[in-house]
XYZ file of C-alpha atoms in Angstrom:
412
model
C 0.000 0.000 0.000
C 1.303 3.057 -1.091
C 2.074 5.795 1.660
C 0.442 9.138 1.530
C 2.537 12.165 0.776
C 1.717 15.616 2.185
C 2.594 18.995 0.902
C 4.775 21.189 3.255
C 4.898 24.607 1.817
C 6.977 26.417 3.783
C 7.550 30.658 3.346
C 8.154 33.345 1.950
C 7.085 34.714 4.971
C 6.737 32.377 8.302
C 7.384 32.980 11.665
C 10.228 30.660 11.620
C 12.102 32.526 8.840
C 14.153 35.537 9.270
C 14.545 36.481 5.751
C 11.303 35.624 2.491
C 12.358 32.546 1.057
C 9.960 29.379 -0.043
C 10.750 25.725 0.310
C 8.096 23.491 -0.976
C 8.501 19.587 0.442
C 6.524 16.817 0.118
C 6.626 14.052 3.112
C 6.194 10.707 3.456
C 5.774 10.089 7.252
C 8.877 11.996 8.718
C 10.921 11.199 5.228
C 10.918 13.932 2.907
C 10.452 12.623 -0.749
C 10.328 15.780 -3.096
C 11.449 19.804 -2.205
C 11.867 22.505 -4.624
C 13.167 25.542 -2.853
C 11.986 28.949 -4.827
C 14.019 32.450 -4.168
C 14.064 35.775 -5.784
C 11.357 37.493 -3.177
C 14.219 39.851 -1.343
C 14.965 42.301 -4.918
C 15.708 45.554 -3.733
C 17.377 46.725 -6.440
C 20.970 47.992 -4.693
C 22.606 47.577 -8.120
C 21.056 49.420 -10.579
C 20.793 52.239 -7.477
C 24.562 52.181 -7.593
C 24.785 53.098 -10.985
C 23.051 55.999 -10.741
C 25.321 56.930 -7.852
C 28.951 58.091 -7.543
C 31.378 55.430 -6.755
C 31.833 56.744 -2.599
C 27.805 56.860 -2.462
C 27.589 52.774 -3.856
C 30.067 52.171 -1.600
C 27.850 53.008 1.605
C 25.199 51.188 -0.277
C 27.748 48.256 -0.803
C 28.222 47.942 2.738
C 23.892 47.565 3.137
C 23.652 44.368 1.151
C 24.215 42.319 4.376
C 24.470 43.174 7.755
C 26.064 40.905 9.424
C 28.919 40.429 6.866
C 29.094 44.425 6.427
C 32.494 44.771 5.683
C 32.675 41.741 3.267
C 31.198 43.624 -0.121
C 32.969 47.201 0.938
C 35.917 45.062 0.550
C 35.171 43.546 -2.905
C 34.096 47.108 -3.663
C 37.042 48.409 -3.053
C 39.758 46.062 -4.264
C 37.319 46.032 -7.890
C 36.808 49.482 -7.569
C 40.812 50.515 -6.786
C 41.672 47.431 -9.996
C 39.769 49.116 -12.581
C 40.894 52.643 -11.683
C 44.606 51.914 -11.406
C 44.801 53.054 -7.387
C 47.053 50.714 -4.627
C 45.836 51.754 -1.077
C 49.029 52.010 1.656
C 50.303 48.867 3.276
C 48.756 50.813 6.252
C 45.529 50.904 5.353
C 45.896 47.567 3.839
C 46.998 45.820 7.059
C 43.908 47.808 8.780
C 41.604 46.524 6.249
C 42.916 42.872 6.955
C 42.283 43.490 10.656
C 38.717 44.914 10.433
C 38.023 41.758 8.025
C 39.224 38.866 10.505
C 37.021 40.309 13.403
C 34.233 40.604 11.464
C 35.015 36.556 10.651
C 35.407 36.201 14.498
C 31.824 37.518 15.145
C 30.371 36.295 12.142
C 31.444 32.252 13.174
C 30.436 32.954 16.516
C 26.887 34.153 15.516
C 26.582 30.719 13.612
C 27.522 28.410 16.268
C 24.795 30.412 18.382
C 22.419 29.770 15.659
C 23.025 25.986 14.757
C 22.687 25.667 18.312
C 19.675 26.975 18.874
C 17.868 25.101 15.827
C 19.039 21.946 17.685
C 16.901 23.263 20.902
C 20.163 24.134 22.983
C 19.048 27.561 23.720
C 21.694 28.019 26.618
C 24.355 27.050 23.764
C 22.773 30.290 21.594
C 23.220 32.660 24.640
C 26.431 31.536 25.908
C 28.109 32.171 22.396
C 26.135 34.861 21.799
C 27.668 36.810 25.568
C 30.886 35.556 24.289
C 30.790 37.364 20.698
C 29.613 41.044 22.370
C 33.586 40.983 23.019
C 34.562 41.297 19.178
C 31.780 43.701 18.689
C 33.051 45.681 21.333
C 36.198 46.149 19.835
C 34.948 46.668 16.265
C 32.527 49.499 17.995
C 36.024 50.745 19.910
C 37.642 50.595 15.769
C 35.434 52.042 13.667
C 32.385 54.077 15.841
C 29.654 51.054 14.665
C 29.070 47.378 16.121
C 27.848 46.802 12.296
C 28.019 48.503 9.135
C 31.502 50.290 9.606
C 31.842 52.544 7.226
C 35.613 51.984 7.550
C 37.016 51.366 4.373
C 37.484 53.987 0.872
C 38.338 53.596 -2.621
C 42.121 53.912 -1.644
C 42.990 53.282 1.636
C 40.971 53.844 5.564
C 39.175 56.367 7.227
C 40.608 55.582 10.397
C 43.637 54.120 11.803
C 44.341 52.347 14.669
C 45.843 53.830 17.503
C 48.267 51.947 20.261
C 45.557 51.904 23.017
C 43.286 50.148 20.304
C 46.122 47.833 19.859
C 46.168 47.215 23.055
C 42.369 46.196 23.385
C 42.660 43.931 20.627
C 45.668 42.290 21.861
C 43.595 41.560 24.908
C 40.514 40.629 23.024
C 42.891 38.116 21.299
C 43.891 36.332 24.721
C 39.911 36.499 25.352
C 39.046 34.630 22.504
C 42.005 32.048 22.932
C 40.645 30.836 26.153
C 36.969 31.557 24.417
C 37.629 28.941 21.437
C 39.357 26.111 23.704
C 35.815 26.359 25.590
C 33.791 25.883 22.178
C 35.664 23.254 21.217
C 34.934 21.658 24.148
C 31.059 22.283 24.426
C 30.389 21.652 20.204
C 33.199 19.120 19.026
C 33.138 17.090 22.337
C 29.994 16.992 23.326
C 27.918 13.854 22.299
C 24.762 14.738 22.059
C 26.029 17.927 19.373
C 27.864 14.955 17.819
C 25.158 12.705 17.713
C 22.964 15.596 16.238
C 25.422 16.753 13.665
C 27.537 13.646 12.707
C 26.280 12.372 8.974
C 23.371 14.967 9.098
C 23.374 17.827 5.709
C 26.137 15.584 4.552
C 28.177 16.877 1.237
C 30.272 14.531 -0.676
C 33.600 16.237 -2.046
C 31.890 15.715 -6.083
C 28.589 17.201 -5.070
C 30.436 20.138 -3.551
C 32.202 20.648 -6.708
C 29.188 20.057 -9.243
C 26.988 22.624 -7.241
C 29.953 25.339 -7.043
C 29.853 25.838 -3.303
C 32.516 27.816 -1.443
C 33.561 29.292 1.862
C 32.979 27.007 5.192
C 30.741 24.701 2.857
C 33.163 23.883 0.570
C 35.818 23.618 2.894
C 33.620 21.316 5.207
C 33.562 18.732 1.766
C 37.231 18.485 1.504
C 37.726 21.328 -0.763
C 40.712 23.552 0.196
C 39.723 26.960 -1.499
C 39.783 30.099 -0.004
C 40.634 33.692 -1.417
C 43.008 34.466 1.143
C 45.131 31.320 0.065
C 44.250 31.056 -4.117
C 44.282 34.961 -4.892
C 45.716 36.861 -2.182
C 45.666 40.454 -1.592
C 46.152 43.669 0.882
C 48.037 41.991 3.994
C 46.759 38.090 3.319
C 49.836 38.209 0.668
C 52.227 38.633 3.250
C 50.867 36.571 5.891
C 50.505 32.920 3.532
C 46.694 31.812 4.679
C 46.400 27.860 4.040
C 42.479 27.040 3.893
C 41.022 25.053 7.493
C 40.019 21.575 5.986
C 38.858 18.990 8.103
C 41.264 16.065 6.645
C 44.137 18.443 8.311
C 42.420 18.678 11.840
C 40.892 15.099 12.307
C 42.074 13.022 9.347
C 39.484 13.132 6.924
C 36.911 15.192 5.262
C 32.772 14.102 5.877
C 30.927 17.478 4.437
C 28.157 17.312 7.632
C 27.429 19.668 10.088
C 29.851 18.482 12.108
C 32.594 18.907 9.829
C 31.473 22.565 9.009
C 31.196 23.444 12.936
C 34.678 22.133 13.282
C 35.854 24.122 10.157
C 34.214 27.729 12.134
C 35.840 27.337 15.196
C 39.417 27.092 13.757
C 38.767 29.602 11.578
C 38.320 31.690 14.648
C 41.658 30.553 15.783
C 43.054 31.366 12.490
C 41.888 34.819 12.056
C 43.549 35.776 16.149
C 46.302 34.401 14.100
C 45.966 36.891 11.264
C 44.920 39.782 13.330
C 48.084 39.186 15.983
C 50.432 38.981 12.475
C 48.907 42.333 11.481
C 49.534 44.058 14.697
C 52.766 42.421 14.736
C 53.882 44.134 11.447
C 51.735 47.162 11.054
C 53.584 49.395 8.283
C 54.472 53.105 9.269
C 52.488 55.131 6.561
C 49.613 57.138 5.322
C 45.839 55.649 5.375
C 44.663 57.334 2.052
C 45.937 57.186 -1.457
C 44.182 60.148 -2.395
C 42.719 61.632 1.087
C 40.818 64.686 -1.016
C 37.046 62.862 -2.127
C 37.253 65.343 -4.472
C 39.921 64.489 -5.731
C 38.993 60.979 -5.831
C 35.668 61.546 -7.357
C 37.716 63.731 -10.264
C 39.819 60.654 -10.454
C 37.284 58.475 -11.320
C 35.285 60.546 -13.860
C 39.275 60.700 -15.697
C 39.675 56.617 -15.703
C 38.240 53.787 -17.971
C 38.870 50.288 -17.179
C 36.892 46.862 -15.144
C 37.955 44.392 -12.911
C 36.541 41.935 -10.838
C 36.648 42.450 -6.587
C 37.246 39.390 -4.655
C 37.242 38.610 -0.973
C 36.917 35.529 1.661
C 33.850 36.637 3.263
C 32.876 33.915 6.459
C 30.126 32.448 4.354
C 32.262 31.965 1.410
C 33.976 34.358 -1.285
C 32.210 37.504 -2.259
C 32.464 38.766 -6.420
C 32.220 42.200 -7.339
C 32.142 43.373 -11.164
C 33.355 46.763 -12.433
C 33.093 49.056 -15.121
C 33.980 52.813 -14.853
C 34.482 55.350 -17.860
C 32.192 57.689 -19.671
C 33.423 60.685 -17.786
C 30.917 59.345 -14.974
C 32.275 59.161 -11.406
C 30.364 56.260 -10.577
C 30.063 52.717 -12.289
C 28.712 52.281 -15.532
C 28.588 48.520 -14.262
C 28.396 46.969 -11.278
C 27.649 43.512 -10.786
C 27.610 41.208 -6.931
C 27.479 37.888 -6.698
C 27.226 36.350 -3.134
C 27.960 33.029 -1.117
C 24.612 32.231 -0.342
C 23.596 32.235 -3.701
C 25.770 29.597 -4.650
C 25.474 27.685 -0.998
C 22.009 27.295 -1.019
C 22.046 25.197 -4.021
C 22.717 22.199 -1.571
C 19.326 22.747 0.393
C 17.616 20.612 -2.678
C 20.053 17.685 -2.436
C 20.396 17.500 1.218
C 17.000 17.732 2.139
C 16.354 15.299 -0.357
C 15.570 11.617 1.546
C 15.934 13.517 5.200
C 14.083 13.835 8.362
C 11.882 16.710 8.670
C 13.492 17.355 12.045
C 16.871 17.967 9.976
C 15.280 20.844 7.682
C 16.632 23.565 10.757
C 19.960 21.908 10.628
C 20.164 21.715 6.869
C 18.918 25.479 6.504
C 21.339 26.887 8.587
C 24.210 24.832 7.709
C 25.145 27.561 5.112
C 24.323 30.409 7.002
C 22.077 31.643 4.552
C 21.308 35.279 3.645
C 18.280 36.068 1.403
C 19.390 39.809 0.911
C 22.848 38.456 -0.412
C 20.356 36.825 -3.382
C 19.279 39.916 -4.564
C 17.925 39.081 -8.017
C 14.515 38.711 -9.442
C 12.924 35.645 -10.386
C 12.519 35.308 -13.972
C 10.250 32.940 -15.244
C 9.089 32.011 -18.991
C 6.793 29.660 -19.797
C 7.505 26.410 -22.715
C 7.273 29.046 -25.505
C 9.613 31.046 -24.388
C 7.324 33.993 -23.078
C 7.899 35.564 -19.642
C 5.353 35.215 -17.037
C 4.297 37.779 -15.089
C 5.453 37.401 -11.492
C 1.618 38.453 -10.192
C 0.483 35.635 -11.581
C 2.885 32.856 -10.017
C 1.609 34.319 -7.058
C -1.597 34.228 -8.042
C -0.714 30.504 -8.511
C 1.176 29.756 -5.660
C -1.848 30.986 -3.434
C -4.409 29.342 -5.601
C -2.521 25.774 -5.004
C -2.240 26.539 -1.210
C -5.578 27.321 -0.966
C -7.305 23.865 -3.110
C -4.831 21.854 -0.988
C -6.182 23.650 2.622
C -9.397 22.976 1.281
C -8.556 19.205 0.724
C -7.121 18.417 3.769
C -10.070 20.809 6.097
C -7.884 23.180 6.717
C -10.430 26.097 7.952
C -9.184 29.654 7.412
């Protein structure tokens, strides 16, 4: 007898979501047998605003795409941006830049661990990391005036430096966290009821990881040993030598669960102290600014042609930034993002595929997703070729939701 399967639609909006997205499952008992996971709902159209802006304004709006990785497309923006024009920003401010990155990893990681844990139920896990991460965020408050969205870096170099009583408080921020990570590795990798949860759960195979493009932690997690810092180095990662956290170097081999990819966070944490004490260590004499007049800058600009493509190792994975300037404009004629997320959640299909519904939580925020990082609309044509309207796949959508409430008694 054959089992009956019952449609899960799950989002855009839902209490349980944070950010519109829709995953669409069918079930079999607890098993799920069918998902199709549907994006495109979070457009706000940050591009095409950026090309009607000068290149200092998009860079403000760069730094809006996503909160919590704030300083990750700034970055991109300005490498891109300073590639194109034919600018090199001072070792200074290049060291600086490196500094302001690896906290923002530091808190980033730390946030995750919080969140796995609490979509596992351990809601004392969630607050303890959480109390332990206001530390970092202290210090990037102390840094650059903001706990998020720093407004920090320019096309060219820093707005601010760092002085030696900042140095100081990161230095002991740094012996914080070393005590800090010993204790998470403790409480996540040695526990074994998070091991029980996590081991062979949102499990990616080395080939799958590679056929659906994934990158960051996620790709790392599989085996992969890619990273920015380490394949295309740049501002003070070049001098440093950053070798990609792979779990085959840590515990002997490479699984691709959630395990793996908490394992692969934490020493990342370790390895950006690492980066930020090297920094410190060797902080160039020197100017912040390449060209410290915006004017200047902006005049720049409007005298340069050229493109180039803005890479950096944000902590959910590498963040791509096209550029075009020329025209006599002093803003891009093109500028094009591309986001972790939007390649990461690409594995929600095949790892939700045959599991529990108790794993979709795990599964979900095994990428650390971010729906404002996808910011493209959904275009949709139909077997002839012709576009749909949008209204009416929502029209649709509803319509199904509605005949299948009806089916199953659902009252209103």
């Amino acid at each position: 007898m054959a089992k009956t399967q019952y449609y899960v639609p799950v989002g855009p909006i839902h209490p349980a979501l944070k950010e519109p997205i829709r995953v669409e499952a069918k079930v079999e008992g607890e098993r799920i047998v069918d998902v199709d996971v549907k994006r495109g709902f979070a457009h706000r159209g940050i591009e095409y605003m950026g090309m009607k802006r000068n290149a200092i304004q998009t860079l403000y709006l760069s730094e809006r795409i996503c909160g919590i990785c704030s300083i990750s497309h700034p970055y991109a923006f300005v490498i891109g941006s300073e590639k194109a024009l034919g600018i090199e920003a001072p070792p200074r401010a290049q060291y600086i830049r490196t500094i302001i990155a690896e906290l923002e990893r530091i808190h980033s990681h730390i946030l995750w661990l919080g969140v796995v844990a609490h979509e596992m139920g351990f809601d004392s896990l969630l607050f303890w990391t959480w109390k332990g991460r206001e530390k970092v965020l202290d210090i990037l408050e102390l840094l650059t005036g903001n706990r998020i969205n720093y407004s920090v870096f320019m096309i060219g170099g820093v707005r601010r430096d760092i002085t030696e009583s900042q140095a100081k408080a990161v230095r002991d921020m740094i012996n914080y966290y070393r005590i800090f990570t010993e204790e998470m590795k403790d409480v996540f990798l040695a526990d074994p009821v998070y091991k029980a949860r996590t081991r062979g759960v949102a499990q990616l195979s080395r080939d799958m990881a590679k056929k659906l493009n994934v990158c960051g932690p996620v790709a790392r997690a599989a085996g992969l040993r890619m990273d920015v810092r380490q394949d295309t180095p740049y501002d003070a990662y070049a001098d440093i030598g950053v070798r990609a956290v792979v779990p085959q170097d840590i515990v002997g081999e490479a699984r691709g669960d959630a395990y793996d990819i908490t394992l692969v966070r934490i020493y990342e944490i370790e390895q950006s102290l690492d980066i930020i004490e090297f920094c410190l260590d060797n902080m160039p004499e020197g100017k912040l600014m390449a060209i410290p007049n915006y004017v200047a800058l902006l005049a720049k600009i409007r005298r340069s042609e050229g493109e180039a493509i803005g890479m950096h190792e944000a902590p959910r994975g590498e963040v791509v930034h096209y550029f075009k300037y020329g025209n006599k404009r002093d803003g891009p004629l093109v500028w094009k993002v591309v986001a972790p997320s939007y390649n990461n959640i690409n594995t929600w299909g095949p790892l939700l595929l045959g599991a529990e519904v108790a794993d979709i939580p795990i599964v979900v925020a095994y990428i650390d997703p971010c729906m404002c990082c996808n910011d493209r609309l959904a275009v949709v044509r139909d077997e002839n070729g012709r576009l749909i309207d949008p209204a009416t796949l929502h029209l649709k959508a509803v319509e199904k939701t509605r005949k299948l409430r009806e089916e199953l008694g659902v009252r209103e």
